[in-house]
Short mmCIF file of C-alpha atoms in Angstrom, two decimals:
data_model
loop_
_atom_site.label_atom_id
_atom_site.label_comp_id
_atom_site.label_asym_id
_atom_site.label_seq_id
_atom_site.Cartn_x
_atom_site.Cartn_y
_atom_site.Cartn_z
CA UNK A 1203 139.16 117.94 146.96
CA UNK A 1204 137.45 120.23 145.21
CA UNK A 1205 135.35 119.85 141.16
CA UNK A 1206 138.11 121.25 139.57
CA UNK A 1207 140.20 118.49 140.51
CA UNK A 1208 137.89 115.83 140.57
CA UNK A 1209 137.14 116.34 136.81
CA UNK A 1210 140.82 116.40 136.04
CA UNK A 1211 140.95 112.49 136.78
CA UNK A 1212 137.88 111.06 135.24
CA UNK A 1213 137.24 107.37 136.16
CA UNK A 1214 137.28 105.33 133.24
CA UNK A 1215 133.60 104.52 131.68
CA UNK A 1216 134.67 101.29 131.22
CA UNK A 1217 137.02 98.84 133.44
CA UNK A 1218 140.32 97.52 131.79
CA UNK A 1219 139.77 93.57 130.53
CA UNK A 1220 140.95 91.30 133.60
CA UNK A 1221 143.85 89.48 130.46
CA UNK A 1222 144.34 86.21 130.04
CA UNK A 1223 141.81 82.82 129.52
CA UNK A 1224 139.62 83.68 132.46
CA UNK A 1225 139.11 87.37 130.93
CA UNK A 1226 138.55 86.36 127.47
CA UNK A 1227 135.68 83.53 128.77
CA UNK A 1228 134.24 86.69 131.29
CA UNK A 1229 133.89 89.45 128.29
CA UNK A 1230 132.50 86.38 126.30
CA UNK A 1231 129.72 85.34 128.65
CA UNK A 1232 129.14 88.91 129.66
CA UNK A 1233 128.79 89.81 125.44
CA UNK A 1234 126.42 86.25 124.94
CA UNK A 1235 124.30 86.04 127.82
CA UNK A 1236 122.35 83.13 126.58
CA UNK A 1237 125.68 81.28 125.93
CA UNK A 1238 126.53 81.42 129.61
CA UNK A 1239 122.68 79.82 130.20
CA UNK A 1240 122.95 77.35 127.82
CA UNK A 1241 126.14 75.94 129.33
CA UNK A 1242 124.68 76.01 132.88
CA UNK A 1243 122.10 74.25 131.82
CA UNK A 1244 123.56 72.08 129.86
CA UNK A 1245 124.44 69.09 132.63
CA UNK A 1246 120.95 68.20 133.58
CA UNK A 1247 119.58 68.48 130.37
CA UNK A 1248 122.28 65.87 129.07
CA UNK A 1249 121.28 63.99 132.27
CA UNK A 1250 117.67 64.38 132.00
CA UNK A 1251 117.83 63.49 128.11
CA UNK A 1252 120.50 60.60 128.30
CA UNK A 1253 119.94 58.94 131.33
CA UNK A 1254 116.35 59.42 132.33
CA UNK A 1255 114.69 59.58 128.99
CA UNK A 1256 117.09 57.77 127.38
CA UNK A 1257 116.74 54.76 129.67
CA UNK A 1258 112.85 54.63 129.07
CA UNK A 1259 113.23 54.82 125.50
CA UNK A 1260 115.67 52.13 125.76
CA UNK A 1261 112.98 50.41 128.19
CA UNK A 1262 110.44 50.87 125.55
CA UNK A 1263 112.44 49.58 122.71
CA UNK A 1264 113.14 46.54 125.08
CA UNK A 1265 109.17 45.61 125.07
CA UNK A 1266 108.84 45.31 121.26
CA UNK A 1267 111.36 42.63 121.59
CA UNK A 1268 109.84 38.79 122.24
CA UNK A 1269 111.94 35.60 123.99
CA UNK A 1270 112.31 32.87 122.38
CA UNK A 1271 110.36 29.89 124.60
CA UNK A 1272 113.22 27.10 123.34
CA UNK A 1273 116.23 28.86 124.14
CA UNK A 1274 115.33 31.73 126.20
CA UNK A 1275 117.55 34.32 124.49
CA UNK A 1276 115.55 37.21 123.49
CA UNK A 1277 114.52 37.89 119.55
CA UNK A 1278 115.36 41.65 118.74
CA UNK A 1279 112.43 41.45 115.99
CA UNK A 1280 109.81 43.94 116.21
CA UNK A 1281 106.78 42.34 117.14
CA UNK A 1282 103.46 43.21 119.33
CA UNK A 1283 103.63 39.30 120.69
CA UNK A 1284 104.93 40.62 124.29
CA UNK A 1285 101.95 43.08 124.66
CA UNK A 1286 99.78 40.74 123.53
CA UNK A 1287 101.15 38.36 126.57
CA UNK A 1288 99.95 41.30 128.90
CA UNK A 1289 96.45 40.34 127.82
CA UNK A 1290 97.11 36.60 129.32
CA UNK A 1291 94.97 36.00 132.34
CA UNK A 1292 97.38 35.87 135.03
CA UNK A 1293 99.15 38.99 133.40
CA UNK A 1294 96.37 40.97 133.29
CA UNK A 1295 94.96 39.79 136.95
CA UNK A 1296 98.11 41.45 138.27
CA UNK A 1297 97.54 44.74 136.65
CA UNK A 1298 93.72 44.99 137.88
CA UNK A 1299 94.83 44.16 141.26
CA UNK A 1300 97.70 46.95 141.15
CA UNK A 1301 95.31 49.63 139.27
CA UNK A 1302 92.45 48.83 142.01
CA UNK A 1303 94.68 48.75 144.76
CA UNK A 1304 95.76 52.27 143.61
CA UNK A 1305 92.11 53.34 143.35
CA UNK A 1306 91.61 52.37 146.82
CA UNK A 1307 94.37 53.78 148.61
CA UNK A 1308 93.98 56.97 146.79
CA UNK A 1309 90.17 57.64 147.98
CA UNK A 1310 91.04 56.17 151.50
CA UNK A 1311 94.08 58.78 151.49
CA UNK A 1312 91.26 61.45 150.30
CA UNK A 1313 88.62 60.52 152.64
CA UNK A 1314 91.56 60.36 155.82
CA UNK A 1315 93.45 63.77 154.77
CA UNK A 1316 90.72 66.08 154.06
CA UNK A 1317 89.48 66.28 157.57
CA UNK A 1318 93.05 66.47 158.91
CA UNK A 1319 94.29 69.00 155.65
CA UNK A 1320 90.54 71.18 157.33
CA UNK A 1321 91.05 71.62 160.38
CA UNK A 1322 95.06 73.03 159.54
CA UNK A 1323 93.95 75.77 156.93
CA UNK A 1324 90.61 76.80 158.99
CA UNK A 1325 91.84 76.46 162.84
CA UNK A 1326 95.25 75.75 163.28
CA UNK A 1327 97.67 79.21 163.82
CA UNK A 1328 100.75 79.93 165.16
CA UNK A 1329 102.29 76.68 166.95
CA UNK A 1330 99.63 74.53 166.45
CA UNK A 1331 100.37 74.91 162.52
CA UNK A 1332 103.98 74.68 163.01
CA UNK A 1333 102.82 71.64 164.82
CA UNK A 1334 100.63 70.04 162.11
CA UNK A 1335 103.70 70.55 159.82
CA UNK A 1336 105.81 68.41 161.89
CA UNK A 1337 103.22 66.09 162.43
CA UNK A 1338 102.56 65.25 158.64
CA UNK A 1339 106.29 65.45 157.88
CA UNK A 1340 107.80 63.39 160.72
CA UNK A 1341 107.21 60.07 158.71
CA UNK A 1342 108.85 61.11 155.73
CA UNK A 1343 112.18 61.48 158.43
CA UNK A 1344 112.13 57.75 158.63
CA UNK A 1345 113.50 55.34 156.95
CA UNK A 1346 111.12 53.90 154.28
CA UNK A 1347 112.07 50.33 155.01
CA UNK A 1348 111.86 50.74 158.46
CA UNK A 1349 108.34 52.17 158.43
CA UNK A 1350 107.59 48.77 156.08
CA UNK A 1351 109.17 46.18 159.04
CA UNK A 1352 107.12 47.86 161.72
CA UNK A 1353 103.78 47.76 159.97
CA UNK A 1354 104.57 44.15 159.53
CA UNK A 1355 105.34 43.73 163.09
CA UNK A 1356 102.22 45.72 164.06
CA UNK A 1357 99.80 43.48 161.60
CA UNK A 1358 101.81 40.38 162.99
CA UNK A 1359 99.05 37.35 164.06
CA UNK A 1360 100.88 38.49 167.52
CA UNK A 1361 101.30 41.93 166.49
CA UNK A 1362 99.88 44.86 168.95
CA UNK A 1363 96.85 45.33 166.57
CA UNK A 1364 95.65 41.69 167.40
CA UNK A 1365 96.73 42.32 171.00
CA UNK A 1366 94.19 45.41 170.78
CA UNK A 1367 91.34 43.97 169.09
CA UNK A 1368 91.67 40.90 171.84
CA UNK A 1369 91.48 43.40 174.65
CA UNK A 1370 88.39 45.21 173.29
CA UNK A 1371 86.89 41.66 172.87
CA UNK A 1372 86.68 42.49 169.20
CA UNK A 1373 89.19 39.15 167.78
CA UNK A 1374 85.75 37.26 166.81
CA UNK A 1375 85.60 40.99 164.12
CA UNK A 1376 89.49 40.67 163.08
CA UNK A 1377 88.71 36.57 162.59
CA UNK A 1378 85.89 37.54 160.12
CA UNK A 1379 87.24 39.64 158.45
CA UNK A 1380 90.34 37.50 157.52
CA UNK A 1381 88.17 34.62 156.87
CA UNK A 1382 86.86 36.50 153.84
CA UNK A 1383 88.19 35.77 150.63
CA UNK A 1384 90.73 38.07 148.69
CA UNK A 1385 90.87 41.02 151.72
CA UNK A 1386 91.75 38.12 154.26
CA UNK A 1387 94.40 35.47 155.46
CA UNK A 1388 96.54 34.26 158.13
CA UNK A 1389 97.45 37.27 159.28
CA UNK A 1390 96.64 41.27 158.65
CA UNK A 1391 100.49 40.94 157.48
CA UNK A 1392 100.34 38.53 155.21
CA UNK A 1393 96.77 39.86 153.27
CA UNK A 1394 95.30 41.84 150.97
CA UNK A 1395 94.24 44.56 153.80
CA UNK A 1396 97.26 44.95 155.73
CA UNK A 1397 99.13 45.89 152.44
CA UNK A 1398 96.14 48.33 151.66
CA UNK A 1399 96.67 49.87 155.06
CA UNK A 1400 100.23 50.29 154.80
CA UNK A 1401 100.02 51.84 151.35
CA UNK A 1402 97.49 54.36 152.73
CA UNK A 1403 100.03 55.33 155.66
CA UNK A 1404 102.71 55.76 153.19
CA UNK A 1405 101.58 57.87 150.68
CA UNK A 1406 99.28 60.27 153.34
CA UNK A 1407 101.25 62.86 153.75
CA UNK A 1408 101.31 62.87 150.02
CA UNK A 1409 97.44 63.94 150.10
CA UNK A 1410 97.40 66.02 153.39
CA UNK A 1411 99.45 68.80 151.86
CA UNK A 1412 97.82 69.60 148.58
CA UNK A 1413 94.67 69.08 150.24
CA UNK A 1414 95.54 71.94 153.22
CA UNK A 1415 97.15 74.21 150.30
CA UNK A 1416 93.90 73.76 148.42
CA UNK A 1417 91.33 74.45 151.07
CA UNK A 1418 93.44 77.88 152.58
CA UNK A 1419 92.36 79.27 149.21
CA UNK A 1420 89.30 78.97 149.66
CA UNK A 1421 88.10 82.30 150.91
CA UNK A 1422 86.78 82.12 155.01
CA UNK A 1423 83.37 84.67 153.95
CA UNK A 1424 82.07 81.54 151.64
CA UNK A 1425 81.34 79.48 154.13
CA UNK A 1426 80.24 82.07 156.65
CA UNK A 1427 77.79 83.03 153.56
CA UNK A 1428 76.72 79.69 152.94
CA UNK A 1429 75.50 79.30 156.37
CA UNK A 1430 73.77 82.47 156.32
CA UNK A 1431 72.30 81.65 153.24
CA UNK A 1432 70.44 78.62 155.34
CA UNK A 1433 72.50 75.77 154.11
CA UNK A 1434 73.30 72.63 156.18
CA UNK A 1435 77.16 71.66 156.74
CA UNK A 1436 76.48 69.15 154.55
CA UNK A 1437 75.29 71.08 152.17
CA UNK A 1438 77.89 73.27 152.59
CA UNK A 1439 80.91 70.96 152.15
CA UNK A 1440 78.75 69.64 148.86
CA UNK A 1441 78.49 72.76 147.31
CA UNK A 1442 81.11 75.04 148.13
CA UNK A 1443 84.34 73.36 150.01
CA UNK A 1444 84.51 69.85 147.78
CA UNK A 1445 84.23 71.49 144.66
CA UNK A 1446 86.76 74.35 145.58
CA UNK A 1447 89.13 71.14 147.66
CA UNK A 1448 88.93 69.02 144.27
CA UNK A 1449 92.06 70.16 142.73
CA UNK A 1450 93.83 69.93 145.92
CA UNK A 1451 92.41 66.20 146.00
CA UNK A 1452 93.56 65.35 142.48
CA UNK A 1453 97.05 66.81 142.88
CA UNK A 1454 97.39 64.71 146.26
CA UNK A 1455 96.13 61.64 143.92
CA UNK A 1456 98.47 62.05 141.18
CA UNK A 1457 100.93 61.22 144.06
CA UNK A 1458 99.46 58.55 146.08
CA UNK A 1459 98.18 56.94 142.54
CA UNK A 1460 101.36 57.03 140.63
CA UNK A 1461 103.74 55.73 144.26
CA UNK A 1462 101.09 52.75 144.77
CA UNK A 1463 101.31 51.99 140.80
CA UNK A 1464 105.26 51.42 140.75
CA UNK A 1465 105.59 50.17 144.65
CA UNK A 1466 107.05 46.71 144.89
CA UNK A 1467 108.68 46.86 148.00
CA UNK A 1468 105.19 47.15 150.34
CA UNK A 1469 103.12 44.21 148.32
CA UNK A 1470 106.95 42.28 148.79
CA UNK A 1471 106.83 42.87 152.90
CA UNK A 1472 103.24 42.78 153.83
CA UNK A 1473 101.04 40.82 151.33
CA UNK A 1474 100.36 38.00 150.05
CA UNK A 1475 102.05 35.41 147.22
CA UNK A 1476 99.50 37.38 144.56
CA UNK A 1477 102.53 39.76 142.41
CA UNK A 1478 101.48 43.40 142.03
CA UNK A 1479 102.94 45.26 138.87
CA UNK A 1480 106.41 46.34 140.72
CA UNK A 1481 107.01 42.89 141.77
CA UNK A 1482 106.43 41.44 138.38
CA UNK A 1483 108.59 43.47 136.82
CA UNK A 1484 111.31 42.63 139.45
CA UNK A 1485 110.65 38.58 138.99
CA UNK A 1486 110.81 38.66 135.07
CA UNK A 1487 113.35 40.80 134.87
CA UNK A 1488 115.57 39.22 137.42
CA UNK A 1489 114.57 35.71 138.42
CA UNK A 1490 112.69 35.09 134.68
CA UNK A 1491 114.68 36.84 132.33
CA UNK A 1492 112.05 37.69 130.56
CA UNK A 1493 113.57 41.42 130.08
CA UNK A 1494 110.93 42.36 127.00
CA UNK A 1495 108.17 41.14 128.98
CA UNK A 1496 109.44 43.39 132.18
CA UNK A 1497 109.43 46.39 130.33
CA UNK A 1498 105.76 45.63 128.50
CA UNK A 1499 104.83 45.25 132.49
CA UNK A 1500 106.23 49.07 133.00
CA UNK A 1501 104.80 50.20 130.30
CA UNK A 1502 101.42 50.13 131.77
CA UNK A 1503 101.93 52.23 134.48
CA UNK A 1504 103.29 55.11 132.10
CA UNK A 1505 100.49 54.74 129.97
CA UNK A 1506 97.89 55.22 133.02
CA UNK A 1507 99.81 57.80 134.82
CA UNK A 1508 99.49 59.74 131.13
CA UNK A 1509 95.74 59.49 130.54
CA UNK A 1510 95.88 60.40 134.35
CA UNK A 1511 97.85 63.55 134.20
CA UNK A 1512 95.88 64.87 131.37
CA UNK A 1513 92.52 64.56 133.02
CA UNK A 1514 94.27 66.03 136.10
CA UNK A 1515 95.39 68.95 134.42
CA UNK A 1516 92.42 69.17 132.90
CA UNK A 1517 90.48 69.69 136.41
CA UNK A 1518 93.31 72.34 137.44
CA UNK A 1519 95.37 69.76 139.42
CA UNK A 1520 98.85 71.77 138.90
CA UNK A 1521 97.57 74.84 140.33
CA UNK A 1522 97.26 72.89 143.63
CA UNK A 1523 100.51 71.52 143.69
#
């Protein structure tokens, strides 16, 4: 075919309109780009602003609200009486038990992931990484209440951990040690420590990754330098790998924090009769019907987690995440 011919039968700059509904909605999307974004966007933010905000606006409306002690109905008068019941002693024993519960298993999470999250980002390669992977993942395949049961079967009084400790000749250590008060009890399962434990095997893999994602930034010729420079390991991990690790830490925290805040299931399985926040909220709002006082009770957490976040993103937390 040769030019002559070819410029005979220009194509057409500009293809013909397809007709019809479909066409008219194509040339208008194609014309207002931002009106085809909006509407694709449109879904979750409707279910993001309705139901999820929404419902804790609705939640903190609730907690303004007071019951009336004669009838039980609640009042819908504004009033600060239901926060003010927060401030009752057993109320307030159950939040400092949740918040230092919390505190715990978040530095024993630190303390057990940062050699683990280490040892990945400066040793592991190839399969061994892949490995590590698997390894910190494979609990989150489970089912959660099935990982619950068999930490209660596990802490049982004839649970495989007692088993163990008989065998090492070490029962006289586990008897202690429940004979104390608050940590102890009957059983590992039915005390304050076996629920810490099974928090803190939760929410690890919660603190392993940030941790490993943190500490494979930090550049290999720093600590090679460090130890030229004369420094001891310990000096070392003071100076150059903690502070460099720390937002990986806090990111893993604003995890293992926030899960062990809200958790009501764990304290419900393995524990004791002593409620945690979760579990309060449940009895009020279900067995009590105390609704107002249920959502004063979740209240707290948000407010924590929110003073939490902002010091967090204050120490470059997000960067780690």
């Amino acid at each position: 075919m040769t030019i002559a011919a070819l410029n005979s039968n220009p194509a057409p700059a500009i293809l013909p309109g397809s007709g019809g509904m479909r066409g008219a909605l194509s040339d208008l999307f194609w014309r207002r780009p931002k009106l085809l974004l909006l509407l694709m966007l449109l879904p979750p933010l409707l279910w993001l602003g309705i139901v999820y905000i929404g419902s804790l606006f609705a939640l903190l409306l609730q907690s303004f609200f007071s019951i009336d002690e004669f009838s039980g109905l609640i009042n819908r008068e504004f009033t600060l009486k239901t926060y003010g019941d927060l401030f009752q002693a057993a109320n307030l024993d159950i939040i400092l038990r949740t918040v230092t519960m919390a505190a715990l298993v978040t530095l024993a999470s630190a303390v057990v992931a940062f050699p683990i999250a280490y040892y990945a980002a400066r040793y592991a390669r190839g399969r061994w990484k892949a490995l590590f992977y698997l390894g910190v993942m494979l609990p989150l395949w489970s089912s959660y209440l099935v990982k619950i049961y068999a930490w209660k079967l596990i802490l049982a009084k004839e649970g495989i951990l007692t088993w163990l400790f008989a065998k090492l000749n070490l029962l006289w250590l586990l008897d202690g040690w429940l004979s104390l008060p608050i940590v102890g009890g009957n059983s590992l399962s039915v005390s304050f420590t076996g629920t810490f434990i099974a928090f803190v095997y939760v929410w690890l893999p919660f603190m392993i990754l940030p941790v490993q994602a943190a500490l494979e930034r930090v550049p290999g010729n720093l600590v090679e330098a460090s130890s030229d420079l004369g420094a001891s390991p310990g000096q070392t991990f003071r100076n150059v790998l903690f502070p460099l690790a720390l937002p990986g830490i806090v990111a893993g925290s604003i995890f293992t924090f926030s899960l062990t805040l809200g958790d009501y299931i764990i304290p419900q399985i393995i524990g004791t009769s002593r409620l945690f926040i979760g579990q309060a909220v449940y009895s009020q709002q279900g067995t009590a019907g105390n609704i107002p006082l249920a959502a004063a009770f979740t209240v707290v957490p948000i407010v924590i987690m929110g003073f939490y976040l902002w010091g967090a993103k204050r120490m470059g937390a997000f960067d780690a995440l």
